[in-house]
Coordinates of N, CA and C and ligand atoms in Angstrom, one line a residue:
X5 N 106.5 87.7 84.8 CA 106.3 88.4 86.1 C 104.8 88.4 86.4
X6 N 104.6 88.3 87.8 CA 102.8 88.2 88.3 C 102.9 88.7 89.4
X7 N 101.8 89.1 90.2 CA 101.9 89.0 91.8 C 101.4 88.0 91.9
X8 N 101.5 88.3 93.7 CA 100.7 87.1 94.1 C 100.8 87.6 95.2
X9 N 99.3 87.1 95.9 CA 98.3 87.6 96.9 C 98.5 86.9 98.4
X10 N 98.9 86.8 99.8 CA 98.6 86.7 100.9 C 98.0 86.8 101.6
X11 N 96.7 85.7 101.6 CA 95.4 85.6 102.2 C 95.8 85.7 103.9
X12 N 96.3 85.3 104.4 CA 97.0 85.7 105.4 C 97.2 86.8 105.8
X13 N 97.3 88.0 104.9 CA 98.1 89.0 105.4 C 96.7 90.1 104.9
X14 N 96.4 89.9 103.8 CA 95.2 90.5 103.4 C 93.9 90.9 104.4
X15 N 93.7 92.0 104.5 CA 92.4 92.4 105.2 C 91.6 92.9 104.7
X16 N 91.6 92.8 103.3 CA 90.0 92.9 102.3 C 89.9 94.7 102.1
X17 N 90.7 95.3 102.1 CA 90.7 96.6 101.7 C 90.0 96.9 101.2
X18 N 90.5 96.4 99.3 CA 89.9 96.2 98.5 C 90.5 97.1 97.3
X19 N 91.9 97.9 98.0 CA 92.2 99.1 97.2 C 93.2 98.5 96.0
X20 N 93.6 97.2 96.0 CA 94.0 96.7 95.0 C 93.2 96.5 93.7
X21 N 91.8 96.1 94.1 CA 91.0 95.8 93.0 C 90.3 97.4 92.5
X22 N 91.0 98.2 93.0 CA 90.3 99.8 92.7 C 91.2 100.2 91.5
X23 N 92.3 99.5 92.2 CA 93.4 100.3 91.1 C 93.8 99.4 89.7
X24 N 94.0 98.4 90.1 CA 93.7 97.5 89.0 C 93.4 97.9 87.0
X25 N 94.2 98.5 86.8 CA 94.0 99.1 85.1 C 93.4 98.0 84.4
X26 N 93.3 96.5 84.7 CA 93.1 95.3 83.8 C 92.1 94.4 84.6
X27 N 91.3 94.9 86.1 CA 90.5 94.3 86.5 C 90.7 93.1 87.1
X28 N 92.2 92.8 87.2 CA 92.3 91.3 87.2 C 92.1 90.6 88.7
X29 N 91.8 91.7 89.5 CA 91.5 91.6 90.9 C 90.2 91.1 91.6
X30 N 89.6 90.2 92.3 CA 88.7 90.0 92.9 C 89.0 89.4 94.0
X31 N 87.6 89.8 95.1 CA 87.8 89.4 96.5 C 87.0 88.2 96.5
X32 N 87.7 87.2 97.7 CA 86.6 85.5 97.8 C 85.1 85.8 98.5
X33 N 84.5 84.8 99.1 CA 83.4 85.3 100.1 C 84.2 85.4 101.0
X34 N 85.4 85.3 101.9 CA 85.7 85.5 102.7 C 87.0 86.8 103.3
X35 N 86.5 87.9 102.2 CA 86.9 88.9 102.1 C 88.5 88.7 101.7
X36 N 89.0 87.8 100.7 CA 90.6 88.5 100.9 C 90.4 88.4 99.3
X37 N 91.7 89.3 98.6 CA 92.0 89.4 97.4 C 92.3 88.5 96.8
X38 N 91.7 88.1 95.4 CA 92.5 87.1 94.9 C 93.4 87.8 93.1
X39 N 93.8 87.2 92.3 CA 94.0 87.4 91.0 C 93.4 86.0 90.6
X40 N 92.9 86.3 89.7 CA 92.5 85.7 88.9 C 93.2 84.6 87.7
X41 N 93.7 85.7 87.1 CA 94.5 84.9 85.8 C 95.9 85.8 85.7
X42 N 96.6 84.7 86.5 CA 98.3 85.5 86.9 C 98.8 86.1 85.6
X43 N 98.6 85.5 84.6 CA 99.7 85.3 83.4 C 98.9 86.8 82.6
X44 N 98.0 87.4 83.1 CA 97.2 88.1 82.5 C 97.8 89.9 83.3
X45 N 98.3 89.4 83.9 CA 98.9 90.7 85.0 C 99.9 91.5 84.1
X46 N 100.4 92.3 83.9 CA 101.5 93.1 83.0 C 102.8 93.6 84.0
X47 N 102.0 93.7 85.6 CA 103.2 94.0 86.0 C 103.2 95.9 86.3
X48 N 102.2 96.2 86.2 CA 102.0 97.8 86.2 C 102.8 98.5 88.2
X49 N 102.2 97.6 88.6 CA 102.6 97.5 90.0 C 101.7 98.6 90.6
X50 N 100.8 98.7 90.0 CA 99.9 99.9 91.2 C 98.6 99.1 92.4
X51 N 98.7 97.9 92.3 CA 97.9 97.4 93.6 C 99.1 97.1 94.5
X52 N 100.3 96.6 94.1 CA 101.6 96.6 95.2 C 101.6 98.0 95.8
X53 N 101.3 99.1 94.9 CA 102.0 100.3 95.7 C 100.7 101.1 96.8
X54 N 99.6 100.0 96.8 CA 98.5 100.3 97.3 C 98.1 99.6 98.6
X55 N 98.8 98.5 98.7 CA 98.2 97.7 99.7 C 99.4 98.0 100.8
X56 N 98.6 98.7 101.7 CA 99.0 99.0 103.2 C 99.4 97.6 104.2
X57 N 99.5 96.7 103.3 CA 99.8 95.4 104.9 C 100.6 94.8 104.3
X58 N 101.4 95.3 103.1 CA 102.2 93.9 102.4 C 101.9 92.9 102.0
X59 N 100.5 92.3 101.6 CA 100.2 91.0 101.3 C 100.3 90.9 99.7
X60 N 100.9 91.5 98.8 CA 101.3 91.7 97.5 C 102.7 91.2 97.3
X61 N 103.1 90.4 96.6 CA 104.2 89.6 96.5 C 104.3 90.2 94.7
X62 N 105.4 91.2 93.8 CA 105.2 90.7 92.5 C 107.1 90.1 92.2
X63 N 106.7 89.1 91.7 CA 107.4 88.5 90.9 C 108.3 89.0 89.8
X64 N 109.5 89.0 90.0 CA 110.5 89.7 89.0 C 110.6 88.6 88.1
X65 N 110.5 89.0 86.2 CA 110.8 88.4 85.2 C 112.1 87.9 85.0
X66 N 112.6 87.0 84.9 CA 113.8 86.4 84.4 C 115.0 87.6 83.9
X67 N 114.6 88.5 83.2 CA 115.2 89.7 82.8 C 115.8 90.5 83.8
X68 N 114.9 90.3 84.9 CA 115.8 91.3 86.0 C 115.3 90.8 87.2
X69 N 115.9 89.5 87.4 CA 116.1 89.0 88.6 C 115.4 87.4 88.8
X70 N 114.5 86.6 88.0 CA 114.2 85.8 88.2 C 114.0 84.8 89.3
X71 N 114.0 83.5 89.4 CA 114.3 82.3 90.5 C 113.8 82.7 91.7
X72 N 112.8 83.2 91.4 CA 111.8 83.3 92.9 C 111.9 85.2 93.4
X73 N 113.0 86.0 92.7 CA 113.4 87.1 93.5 C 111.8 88.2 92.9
X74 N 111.4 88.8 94.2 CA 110.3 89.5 94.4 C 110.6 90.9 95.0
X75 N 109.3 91.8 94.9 CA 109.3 93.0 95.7 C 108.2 93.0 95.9
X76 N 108.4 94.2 97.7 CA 106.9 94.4 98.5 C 107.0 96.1 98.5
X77 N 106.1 96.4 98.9 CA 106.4 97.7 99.5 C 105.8 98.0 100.9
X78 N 106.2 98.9 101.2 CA 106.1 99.2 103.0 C 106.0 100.5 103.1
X79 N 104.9 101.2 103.3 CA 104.5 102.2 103.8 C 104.9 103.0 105.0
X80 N 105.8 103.9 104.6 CA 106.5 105.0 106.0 C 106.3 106.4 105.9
X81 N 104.9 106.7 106.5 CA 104.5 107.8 106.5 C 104.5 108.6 105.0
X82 N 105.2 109.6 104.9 CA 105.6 110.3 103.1 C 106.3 109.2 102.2
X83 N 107.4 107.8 103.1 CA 108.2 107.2 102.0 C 107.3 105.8 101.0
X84 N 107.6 105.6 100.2 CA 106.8 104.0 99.8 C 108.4 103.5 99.8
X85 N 108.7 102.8 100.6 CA 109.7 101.8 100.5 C 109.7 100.7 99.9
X86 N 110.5 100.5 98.5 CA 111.0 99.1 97.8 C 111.4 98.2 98.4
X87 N 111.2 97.3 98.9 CA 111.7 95.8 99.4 C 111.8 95.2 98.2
X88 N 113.5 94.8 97.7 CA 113.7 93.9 96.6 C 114.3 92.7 97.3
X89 N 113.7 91.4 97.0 CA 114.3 90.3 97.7 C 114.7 89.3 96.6
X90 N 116.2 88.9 96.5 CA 116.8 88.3 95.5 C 116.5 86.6 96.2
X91 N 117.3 85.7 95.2 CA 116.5 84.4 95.3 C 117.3 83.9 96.3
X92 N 118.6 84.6 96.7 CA 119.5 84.2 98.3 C 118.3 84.9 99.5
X93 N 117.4 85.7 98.8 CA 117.1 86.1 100.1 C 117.3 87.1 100.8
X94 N 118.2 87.8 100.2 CA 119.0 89.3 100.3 C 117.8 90.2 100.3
X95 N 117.5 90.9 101.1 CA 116.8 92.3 101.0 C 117.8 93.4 100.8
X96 N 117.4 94.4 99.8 CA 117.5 95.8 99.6 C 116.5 96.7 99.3
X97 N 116.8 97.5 99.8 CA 115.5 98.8 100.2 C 115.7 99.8 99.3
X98 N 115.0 100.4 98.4 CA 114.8 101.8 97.8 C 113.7 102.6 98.4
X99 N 114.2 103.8 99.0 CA 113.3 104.6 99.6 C 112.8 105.7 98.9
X100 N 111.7 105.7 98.5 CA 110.9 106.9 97.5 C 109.9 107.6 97.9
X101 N 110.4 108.9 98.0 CA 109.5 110.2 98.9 C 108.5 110.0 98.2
X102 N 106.6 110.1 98.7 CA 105.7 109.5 97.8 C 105.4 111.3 97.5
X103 N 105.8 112.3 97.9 CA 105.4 113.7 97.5 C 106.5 114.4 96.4
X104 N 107.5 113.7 96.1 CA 108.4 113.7 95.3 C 108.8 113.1 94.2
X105 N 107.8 111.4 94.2 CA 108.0 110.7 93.2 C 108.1 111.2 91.7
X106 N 107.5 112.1 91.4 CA 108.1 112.3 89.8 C 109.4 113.0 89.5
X107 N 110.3 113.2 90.7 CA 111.4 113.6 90.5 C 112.3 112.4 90.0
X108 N 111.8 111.0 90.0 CA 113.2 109.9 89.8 C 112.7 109.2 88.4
Ligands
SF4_202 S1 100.5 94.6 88.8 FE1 99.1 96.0 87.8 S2 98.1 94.7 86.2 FE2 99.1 93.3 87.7 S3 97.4 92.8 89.1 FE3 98.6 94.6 90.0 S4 97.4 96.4 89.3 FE4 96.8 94.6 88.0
SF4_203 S1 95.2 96.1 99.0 FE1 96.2 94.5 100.2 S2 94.9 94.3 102.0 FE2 93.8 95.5 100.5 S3 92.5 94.0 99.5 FE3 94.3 94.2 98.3 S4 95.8 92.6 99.0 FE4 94.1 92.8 100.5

């Protein structure tokens, strides 16, 4: 499992590389995020749950869900919304109250 970054979608926050526990985050000269060394990522998921525009792609491990299937999140006010996208392409949504989160 890795992310992977959308220079496209990226607007140089920067709040990915804040959160980052393993540092593995850096911005180009031309302000967008990059990772560095994918294989180096663990998968913590705290710059996914940080970046306000969706340009975080992580990669599900072969263990639970492989062949391309990924999750984003999407920002709704109090919710952080799970986008899980299987490798048909199927979206399903987990909605998680972010003022409630240690209830699940
Ligand atoms: S998932 Fe965690 S370890 Fe991987 S790049 Fe994001 S913040 Fe760093
Ligand atoms: S949090 Fe998202 S928008 Fe901000 S720098 Fe990281 S990838 Fe770019």
């Amino acid at each position: 499992m890795s992310i992977k970054i959308d220079v496209n979608k990226c607007v140089g926050c920067g709040k990915c590389l804040e959160v980052c526990p393993g540092s593995l985050i850096y911005k180009s000269k031309d302000n967008k995020a990059y990772i560095k060394y994918e294989k180096d990522c663990w998968g913590c998921t705290a710059c996914l749950k940080e970046c306000g525009v969706e340009a975080i792609k992580y990669y599900l491990g072969p263990d639970i869900g492989g062949n391309g299937s990924y999750l984003y999140t999407k920002k709704d006010k109090n919710f952080l919304n799970w986008h899980i996208v299987n490798k048909e392409g199927h979206e399903s949504v987990l909605k998680i109250n972010r003022k409630e989160s240690n209830k699940y």
